[in-house]
Amino acid sequence: MSECSCTESKKLEKPLVLKIEKIVDEAKDFKTFIFRHRLNAKPGQFVMLWIPRVDEKPFSVTYQDKERFALTIFKVGPFTQKLFEMKEGDKVGIRGPYGNHFKLEGKNVVLVGGGCGTAPLGFLADEMKKIKADVNFIVGAKSKPYLLYLHRMKKSGVKTFVTTDDGSFGVKGFTTELLKTFIEKNRLDKVFACGPEVMLKHVVEMCLKAGIPCEVSMERYMKCGFGVCGQCCVDNSGVRVCKEGPVFSAKKIKKIAEFGKYKRSASGKKVKL
Amino acid sequence: MLKTRICGIKLENPTVLASGIMGVTGASLCFVSENGAGAVTTKSIGLEERKGHPAPVVLEWENGLINAVGLSSPGIEEGVEELKAAVEKSKSPVIASIFAPTTKQFGEVARQVSKAKPAMIEANISCPNVEAEFGKPFATDQKAAAGVTKIVKKNSKVPVIVKLSPNVPNIKIIAQAVEKAGADSICAVNTVGPGMVIDIKTGKPLLANKAGGLSGPAIRPVAVRCVYDIYESVKIPIIGTGGVTYGKDAVEMIMAGALAVGVGSAVHYRGIDVFRKVCNEIIEFMEKEGYSKLKDFRGIAHE
């Protein structure tokens, strides 16, 4: 690699074409794509991933060190299907990082990840460990094969607590039920969450009620990723999930009227959640 | 100091959010209005629901943006609903941009959006990114441009702006044709080109649509020249749009003859509050140069 790769990289507004250095089977329908590039992202930020001649979609950064970053991706549709067919050494375009990020604060914190929402919190857990926080990670999935990062978290000293919908691993039930116990039994400084919006809505309500600072990351259909196309603007404030978000404090998210209710599709049409 | 009036509509300042930027939802338009825009324009509304082109649809290159969003639209019902939300809550006047593949449909869309009572209607006859589906833009032919103007005018109760394309050999002829057909104002210009950016590592065009319209700083001289030409050939007011990023650019547009100034890509370069920034810079310029009204320097490039 040339010397310039060591210097601070500028934010990429045009896709930078990178080779997929490594692909890891993370869980059922989850793969982690590792790239060699100093991204300088912060937990909660995302990149736009371009497959030439196919499409481009936003993905949260889920791991980062000084030379690499990774995206753990869940297979949901034609785009991710295409991505899952790619091999190590294949090239994709990356631009970003975009959006705001989680505030790294609190000594005793809980992370709540539901389904693929667990992915960006993996990066957050790493960074919170670096500032010596006591990190408790509630990982929720529909069943055992879909669970993410249990080994990775154990290695870095993060305490994990698992819930599955069918009880095939950990506690049978929802992440929010575990969070409730946490709130009752501990003095928490902060709660971070990412996952299905119904889950986020519960997390937000619980934290507001208990007076615990809370940040959640939400998802909306994005086209440009840098705040011009207006596709991800939410009702009623009009703020851009790609620019003012995707991370919102519980207080701010309460002002987003569509939160937990509906989102907009690629055409701009409202779709019920 | 910056107050102006276009076709009888009062604007607190001459900056107008250009169509296609931050204009998908009513709430988004209000957000822009709160950030100082003198007027806001919706993303073009059409009859049918359209997803638009696959991504990437907009990217930054060295001297501007390139886009081929492909006229995504939620369809007329939801489009009108978003427009209504904007009209009800926006601090500044709302301009409804409309598009259609045929002249006849333009009339229908104009009639439908009129229900939401926008301050003005802007006929987008110049999108360069849907040629494969729609054929040559109406704005490239004087008869076609006049035809759309007439039908939109007939179906609207509010002043009609026609948005022209810079991608024509003689914009004066088109401007005169739409004025004669009844246009109340001209917005000049839509994006330039279309252009293309190829990624040299993969050898593939970056936009999924391959080609896309250029906007931002690089196209400003083209836009200024178009406004200058149009000012010489018609009497109706012009909204000068294309690459305006700083107050000085807005001043330049006004000197070329623009009554109001479109701002779009600059939202990327300077943030959502670019409208307030541009206004402050215009005021600063005016104070320094001893102008008290925009009128004092409008069109002075022609003297």
XYZ file of C-alpha atoms in Angstrom:
576
model
C 0.000 0.000 0.000
C 1.198 3.492 -0.692
C 2.292 5.803 2.093
C -0.743 7.994 1.810
C -2.931 5.252 3.243
C -1.485 6.071 6.661
C -2.680 9.659 6.643
C -6.169 10.725 7.646
C -8.470 9.857 4.815
C -10.889 12.421 3.491
C -14.576 11.621 3.477
C -15.378 9.846 0.239
C -18.137 11.484 -1.787
C -17.517 9.386 -4.873
C -17.264 5.618 -4.440
C -13.755 4.419 -3.701
C -13.394 1.007 -5.267
C -12.025 -1.521 -2.794
C -11.349 -5.229 -2.919
C -13.267 -7.362 -0.473
C -10.321 -8.572 1.592
C -12.175 -11.238 3.511
C -15.671 -12.634 3.875
C -16.707 -14.292 7.138
C -19.848 -16.354 7.687
C -21.057 -14.593 10.809
C -24.392 -16.348 11.403
C -27.283 -17.704 9.370
C -27.893 -15.222 6.517
C -25.224 -12.901 7.955
C -21.853 -12.309 6.336
C -19.123 -9.909 7.366
C -17.261 -8.190 4.542
C -13.837 -6.907 5.527
C -12.057 -4.113 3.659
C -8.531 -2.776 3.959
C -8.983 0.963 4.201
C -8.676 3.501 6.980
C -12.238 4.751 7.139
C -12.172 6.888 10.295
C -15.825 6.188 11.046
C -17.475 6.566 14.414
C -19.936 4.029 15.858
C -23.375 4.576 14.355
C -22.111 5.975 11.055
C -22.766 4.239 7.751
C -21.285 3.890 4.278
C -22.930 3.542 0.873
C -21.895 0.275 -0.763
C -21.962 0.220 -4.553
C -22.070 -2.893 -6.708
C -21.338 -1.602 -10.213
C -24.314 -1.954 -12.579
C -26.526 -3.215 -9.757
C -27.401 -0.655 -7.089
C -26.060 1.099 -4.023
C -27.325 0.755 -0.437
C -26.442 2.114 3.021
C -24.804 -0.152 5.613
C -23.638 0.602 9.140
C -19.989 0.172 9.957
C -19.746 -2.812 12.293
C -16.009 -3.098 12.939
C -13.009 -0.834 12.554
C -9.326 -0.790 13.353
C -6.470 1.360 12.060
C -6.222 -0.451 8.729
C -9.567 -2.119 8.205
C -13.263 -1.796 8.521
C -16.044 -4.325 8.184
C -19.721 -4.478 7.375
C -21.839 -7.283 8.785
C -24.728 -7.648 6.382
C -28.003 -9.545 6.604
C -29.410 -11.067 3.431
C -32.782 -9.415 2.885
C -33.320 -8.758 -0.813
C -31.910 -8.820 -4.344
C -29.060 -6.422 -3.555
C -27.748 -8.358 -0.555
C -28.331 -11.593 -2.494
C -25.962 -10.254 -5.172
C -23.467 -9.196 -2.526
C -23.569 -12.653 -0.921
C -22.603 -14.160 -4.289
C -19.400 -12.096 -4.359
C -16.036 -13.565 -3.451
C -12.915 -12.389 -1.665
C -10.959 -10.186 -4.072
C -14.086 -8.914 -5.854
C -14.452 -5.148 -6.029
C -17.191 -2.899 -4.681
C -17.430 0.867 -4.210
C -17.571 2.535 -0.822
C -18.406 6.147 0.005
C -18.771 7.785 3.378
C -18.725 7.559 6.343
C -22.007 9.411 6.595
C -24.420 10.463 9.297
C -23.969 11.326 12.946
C -22.816 8.856 15.583
C -23.423 7.499 19.070
C -21.952 9.651 21.845
C -19.351 7.604 23.655
C -20.292 8.286 27.267
C -21.280 6.478 30.450
C -19.491 4.064 32.777
C -22.203 1.471 33.139
C -24.033 1.074 29.865
C -26.439 -1.303 28.173
C -26.533 -1.969 24.437
C -29.742 -3.432 23.036
C -29.481 -5.051 19.608
C -32.413 -6.658 17.859
C -31.752 -8.834 14.799
C -29.464 -7.120 12.275
C -29.571 -4.035 14.529
C -26.986 -5.862 16.619
C -24.372 -5.269 13.894
C -23.573 -1.535 14.369
C -23.595 -2.007 18.146
C -20.656 -4.421 17.813
C -18.490 -1.495 16.728
C -19.958 0.645 19.509
C -19.191 -2.056 22.115
C -15.534 -2.112 20.997
C -15.235 1.659 21.301
C -16.992 1.758 24.694
C -14.539 -0.850 25.993
C -11.699 1.436 24.851
C -12.990 4.178 27.166
C -13.166 1.583 29.982
C -16.939 1.391 30.244
C -18.719 -1.551 31.773
C -20.542 -2.796 28.682
C -23.618 -5.028 28.892
C -24.879 -6.169 25.504
C -28.380 -7.574 25.144
C -28.421 -9.488 21.874
C -31.773 -10.529 20.476
C -32.528 -12.812 17.542
C -35.358 -14.976 16.323
C -33.400 -18.161 17.042
C -29.934 -19.468 17.841
C -28.481 -19.614 14.285
C -29.136 -15.886 13.817
C -27.191 -14.708 16.873
C -24.324 -12.296 16.210
C -20.997 -11.544 17.845
C -21.225 -13.696 20.994
C -17.656 -14.930 20.605
C -16.301 -11.542 19.501
C -17.850 -9.823 22.520
C -16.645 -12.415 24.995
C -13.103 -11.896 23.740
C -13.256 -8.160 24.309
C -14.758 -8.426 27.791
C -18.270 -7.345 26.946
C -20.971 -9.092 28.971
C -23.590 -10.526 26.658
C -27.173 -11.442 27.492
C -29.108 -13.344 24.892
C -32.777 -13.519 24.083
C -34.356 -15.552 21.297
C -37.950 -15.478 20.139
C -38.178 -19.271 20.242
C -35.996 -19.862 23.281
C -33.456 -21.915 21.303
C -30.673 -20.022 23.113
C -30.579 -17.714 26.116
C -33.818 -16.367 27.509
C -37.015 -16.946 25.545
C -38.612 -13.585 24.845
C -37.742 -10.039 23.878
C -34.692 -7.895 24.513
C -36.877 -5.249 26.124
C -37.903 -7.654 28.890
C -34.249 -8.114 29.803
C -33.660 -4.387 29.600
C -36.496 -3.887 32.073
C -34.728 -6.093 34.620
C -31.478 -4.216 34.007
C -33.135 -0.876 34.634
C -34.750 -2.160 37.820
C -31.609 -3.740 39.271
C -28.823 -1.385 38.174
C -27.915 2.248 38.010
C -27.353 2.698 34.297
C -25.630 5.725 32.783
C -26.765 5.133 29.268
C -28.701 2.827 26.965
C -27.908 2.434 23.253
C -30.214 0.564 20.902
C -30.587 -0.511 17.306
C -33.121 -2.903 15.857
C -36.744 -3.146 14.771
C -38.639 0.089 15.365
C -41.206 -1.537 17.666
C -38.321 -2.585 19.887
C -36.732 0.873 19.721
C -40.033 2.456 20.660
C -40.207 0.334 23.813
C -36.581 1.050 24.690
C -37.182 4.788 24.309
C -40.312 4.718 26.475
C -38.603 2.703 29.205
C -35.544 4.958 29.307
C -37.552 8.177 29.314
C -39.660 6.832 32.167
C -36.595 5.779 34.155
C -34.727 8.990 33.324
C -31.797 7.165 31.689
C -30.039 8.877 28.766
C -30.677 6.867 25.633
C -29.677 6.923 21.988
C -31.163 4.817 19.217
C -30.268 4.376 15.572
C -33.124 4.343 13.088
C -33.384 3.356 9.458
C -35.074 5.009 6.486
C -34.853 4.565 2.708
C -31.835 6.540 1.520
C -30.687 7.526 -1.943
C -27.881 10.092 -1.750
C -26.655 9.516 1.815
C -25.360 13.078 2.125
C -28.417 15.168 2.742
C -29.616 16.483 -0.609
C -32.212 14.159 -2.103
C -34.725 14.463 0.749
C -35.744 10.817 0.579
C -35.074 10.047 4.263
C -36.670 13.180 5.770
C -39.021 12.269 8.605
C -42.336 13.725 9.770
C -42.939 16.211 11.277
C -39.582 17.852 11.794
C -38.323 17.104 8.287
C -34.864 16.201 9.586
C -32.705 13.906 7.456
C -31.972 10.460 8.864
C -28.764 10.415 6.770
C -27.507 13.748 8.104
C -29.117 14.764 11.407
C -29.420 11.002 12.126
C -29.323 8.025 12.002
C -28.664 8.273 15.762
C -31.253 10.182 17.772
C -31.588 10.741 21.507
C -34.786 9.456 23.114
C -35.952 13.051 23.505
C -35.341 13.867 19.845
C -36.926 10.707 18.564
C -40.101 11.462 20.500
C -40.480 14.451 18.186
C -40.396 12.222 15.109
C -44.108 11.595 14.623
C -43.657 8.741 12.148
C -41.287 6.804 14.455
C -42.732 3.338 15.030
C -45.630 4.073 12.681
C -44.575 4.364 9.050
C -41.677 4.990 6.672
C -41.365 6.012 3.026
C -40.423 3.792 0.093
C -38.131 4.593 -2.864
C -40.960 6.490 -4.562
C -41.723 8.481 -1.423
C -44.945 6.619 -0.698
C -45.781 5.964 2.947
C -45.519 2.355 4.092
C -46.866 1.157 7.453
C -44.302 -0.377 9.782
C -33.709 44.889 2.293
C -34.046 41.535 0.530
C -37.810 41.528 0.134
C -38.995 40.880 -3.366
C -42.160 40.030 -5.218
C -42.558 37.524 -8.022
C -45.819 37.384 -9.979
C -47.522 39.087 -7.045
C -46.163 36.578 -4.494
C -44.248 38.181 -1.646
C -40.868 36.660 -0.811
C -38.956 37.606 2.341
C -35.760 37.084 0.389
C -34.835 36.010 -3.151
C -33.529 32.509 -2.338
C -35.726 29.690 -3.618
C -35.134 26.017 -2.831
C -34.677 24.445 -6.273
C -36.769 21.444 -7.218
C -35.238 18.029 -6.600
C -33.392 18.902 -3.405
C -34.989 18.134 -0.033
C -38.401 18.206 -1.659
C -39.884 14.725 -1.243
C -41.992 15.477 1.830
C -43.976 18.394 3.213
C -42.040 18.272 6.479
C -38.747 18.448 4.615
C -39.860 21.595 2.745
C -40.849 23.196 6.067
C -37.423 22.312 7.478
C -35.823 24.164 4.543
C -38.194 27.092 4.982
C -37.182 27.361 8.648
C -33.610 27.589 7.437
C -34.297 30.800 5.624
C -35.473 29.970 2.100
C -37.603 32.746 0.582
C -39.671 30.094 -1.199
C -39.475 26.314 -1.499
C -40.105 24.052 -4.490
C -41.310 20.461 -4.235
C -39.624 17.591 -5.992
C -41.551 17.208 -9.258
C -44.921 15.551 -8.742
C -46.357 13.211 -11.385
C -49.476 11.112 -11.860
C -48.064 7.630 -11.383
C -45.952 6.178 -8.589
C -42.306 5.909 -9.736
C -39.348 4.467 -7.865
C -36.817 6.349 -9.962
C -33.495 4.931 -11.143
C -31.412 2.445 -9.123
C -28.615 4.007 -7.040
C -26.172 5.682 -7.198
C -28.537 8.467 -8.246
C -26.482 11.415 -7.065
C -22.774 11.835 -6.467
C -20.237 14.553 -5.977
C -17.471 14.921 -8.556
C -14.661 17.461 -8.465
C -16.639 20.576 -9.363
C -20.257 19.797 -8.708
C -22.878 17.121 -8.389
C -24.170 14.711 -11.002
C -27.611 13.184 -10.630
C -30.079 10.913 -12.315
C -32.756 10.335 -9.693
C -35.173 9.578 -12.505
C -38.246 11.504 -11.334
C -39.203 9.276 -8.436
C -42.652 10.239 -7.214
C -45.182 8.755 -4.811
C -47.926 9.430 -7.356
C -50.487 12.183 -7.503
C -52.523 11.452 -4.362
C -49.600 11.255 -1.968
C -47.762 13.998 -3.845
C -50.688 16.347 -3.331
C -50.917 15.276 0.312
C -47.249 16.175 0.912
C -47.792 19.447 -0.943
C -50.779 20.265 1.256
C -48.715 19.627 4.377
C -46.085 22.025 3.062
C -48.592 24.720 2.078
C -50.221 24.545 5.516
C -47.065 24.703 7.594
C -44.317 26.346 5.553
C -43.329 29.861 6.555
C -42.473 30.729 2.962
C -44.487 30.278 -0.257
C -44.524 26.774 -1.731
C -44.012 26.152 -5.430
C -45.413 22.866 -6.776
C -43.108 21.385 -9.395
C -44.864 19.031 -11.790
C -43.822 16.648 -14.552
C -45.565 14.374 -17.046
C -44.630 12.267 -20.056
C -47.270 13.882 -22.285
C -48.718 17.352 -22.793
C -52.174 16.118 -21.917
C -51.005 14.592 -18.626
C -49.297 17.864 -17.715
C -52.757 19.437 -17.708
C -54.099 16.713 -15.448
C -51.227 17.020 -12.956
C -51.602 20.830 -12.912
C -55.321 20.475 -12.195
C -54.684 17.994 -9.369
C -51.909 19.930 -7.619
C -53.992 23.115 -7.809
C -56.252 21.563 -5.170
C -53.459 21.923 -2.610
C -53.294 25.691 -3.297
C -49.564 26.154 -3.893
C -48.340 29.748 -4.364
C -47.148 28.872 -7.878
C -46.826 25.883 -10.172
C -43.538 25.086 -11.892
C -43.736 22.970 -15.041
C -40.600 20.835 -15.185
C -40.217 20.324 -18.920
C -36.465 19.904 -18.791
C -35.455 16.810 -16.823
C -32.510 15.332 -18.783
C -32.620 11.906 -17.110
C -35.732 10.200 -18.428
C -35.138 10.432 -22.159
C -35.133 6.629 -22.583
C -38.715 6.544 -21.300
C -40.118 9.969 -22.152
C -38.181 11.003 -25.258
C -36.510 14.402 -25.736
C -37.420 16.919 -23.020
C -40.229 19.333 -24.018
C -37.833 22.194 -23.271
C -35.691 21.321 -26.291
C -38.445 22.218 -28.770
C -40.241 25.560 -28.851
C -43.580 24.140 -29.989
C -43.572 21.366 -27.390
C -42.547 23.836 -24.662
C -45.342 26.221 -25.644
C -47.860 23.371 -25.795
C -47.145 22.288 -22.221
C -47.177 25.891 -21.002
C -50.627 26.471 -22.495
C -52.205 23.388 -20.984
C -50.635 23.925 -17.543
C -51.761 27.540 -17.606
C -55.290 26.469 -18.539
C -55.450 24.065 -15.602
C -53.891 26.324 -12.958
C -55.345 29.114 -10.873
C -51.929 30.339 -9.742
C -48.952 31.808 -11.614
C -47.080 29.286 -13.748
C -43.303 29.036 -13.900
C -41.737 27.057 -16.743
C -38.380 25.454 -15.985
C -36.068 25.558 -18.985
C -33.150 23.447 -20.078
C -29.698 24.918 -20.737
C -29.049 22.102 -23.188
C -30.367 23.890 -26.263
C -28.643 25.885 -28.986
C -30.825 28.956 -28.471
C -32.609 29.387 -25.151
C -34.031 32.769 -26.215
C -36.402 31.147 -28.715
C -37.718 28.727 -26.092
C -38.130 31.518 -23.538
C -40.086 33.617 -26.015
C -42.266 30.662 -26.955
C -43.279 29.930 -23.348
C -43.863 33.609 -22.614
C -46.133 33.849 -25.640
C -47.943 30.689 -24.501
C -48.793 32.395 -21.210
C -45.982 31.536 -18.775
C -45.866 33.956 -15.833
C -42.245 33.260 -15.013
C -39.233 31.255 -16.155
C -36.917 29.201 -13.984
C -33.529 28.869 -15.658
C -31.920 26.429 -15.649
C -32.350 22.719 -15.062
C -29.224 20.550 -14.882
C -26.572 20.687 -17.596
C -25.539 17.937 -19.938
C -26.260 15.205 -19.281
C -22.741 14.277 -18.269
C -21.027 11.069 -17.295
C -18.446 10.067 -14.696
C -16.651 6.752 -15.134
C -14.916 4.934 -12.303
C -11.513 4.055 -13.747
C -10.906 1.113 -11.414
C -13.950 -0.804 -12.573
C -14.298 0.975 -15.932
C -18.013 1.486 -15.259
C -20.081 4.676 -15.229
C -20.764 5.605 -11.604
C -24.439 6.460 -11.965
C -26.751 3.507 -12.432
C -28.388 5.517 -15.228
C -24.851 6.025 -16.620
C -25.547 9.665 -17.577
C -26.902 12.394 -15.328
C -27.520 16.119 -15.091
C -24.735 18.330 -13.769
C -25.316 20.908 -11.055
C -23.285 22.893 -8.563
C -20.424 25.411 -8.960
C -19.240 24.113 -12.348
C -22.451 25.057 -14.160
C -22.878 28.575 -12.781
C -21.395 30.377 -15.802
C -23.770 28.450 -18.084
C -26.743 29.349 -15.896
C -25.716 33.013 -15.703
C -25.414 33.216 -19.483
C -28.844 31.596 -19.922
C -30.440 34.049 -17.489
C -28.696 36.900 -19.309
C -30.025 35.718 -22.682
C -33.553 35.171 -21.384
C -33.623 38.597 -19.703
C -32.880 40.141 -23.099
C -35.671 38.294 -24.847
C -38.698 38.254 -22.492
C -40.462 40.495 -19.962
C -41.586 37.867 -17.452
C -39.545 37.438 -14.235
C -36.732 34.873 -14.050
C -35.710 32.574 -11.213
C -31.984 32.173 -11.848
C -30.872 28.674 -10.864
C -27.579 26.862 -11.327
C -24.555 26.675 -9.070
C -25.509 29.454 -6.666
C -23.517 28.667 -3.524
C -22.516 32.022 -2.011
C -24.093 35.448 -1.775
C -21.792 36.691 -4.523
C -23.223 34.060 -6.877
C -26.762 35.224 -6.108
C -25.704 38.827 -6.787
C -24.226 37.753 -10.117
C -27.508 36.025 -11.062
C -29.490 39.138 -10.166
C -27.114 41.309 -12.189
C -27.763 38.983 -15.139
C -31.454 39.748 -14.667
C -32.866 37.226 -12.193
C -35.625 38.329 -9.839
C -35.158 35.385 -7.517
C -32.364 32.848 -7.185
C -32.617 29.061 -7.020
C -30.437 27.218 -4.514
C -30.053 23.434 -4.646
C -26.707 21.643 -4.664
C -25.354 24.262 -2.247
C -27.315 22.486 0.495
C -24.574 19.870 0.194
C -21.681 22.320 0.116
C -22.798 24.648 2.899
C -25.476 22.848 4.902
C -29.203 23.205 5.258
C -28.850 26.810 6.477
C -27.228 27.860 3.190
C -30.267 30.065 2.523
C -29.621 32.212 5.586
C -25.912 32.314 4.795
C -26.485 33.423 1.190
C -28.916 36.127 2.365
C -26.457 37.471 4.914
C -23.769 37.586 2.266
C -26.043 39.461 -0.150
C -26.797 42.021 2.582
C -23.096 42.363 3.332
C -22.412 42.983 -0.349
C -25.225 45.517 -0.644
C -24.066 47.466 2.389
C -20.520 47.554 1.123
C -21.544 48.678 -2.361
C -24.224 51.104 -1.229
C -27.275 49.309 -2.625
C -30.494 49.527 -0.632
C -32.728 47.338 -2.783
C -32.211 44.292 -5.008
C -33.767 46.334 -7.796
C -30.788 48.706 -7.698
C -28.557 46.135 -9.323
C -30.976 43.827 -11.095
C -30.004 43.411 -14.722
C -27.159 45.920 -14.561
C -24.998 43.544 -16.569
C -27.070 44.625 -19.570
C -26.451 48.348 -19.260
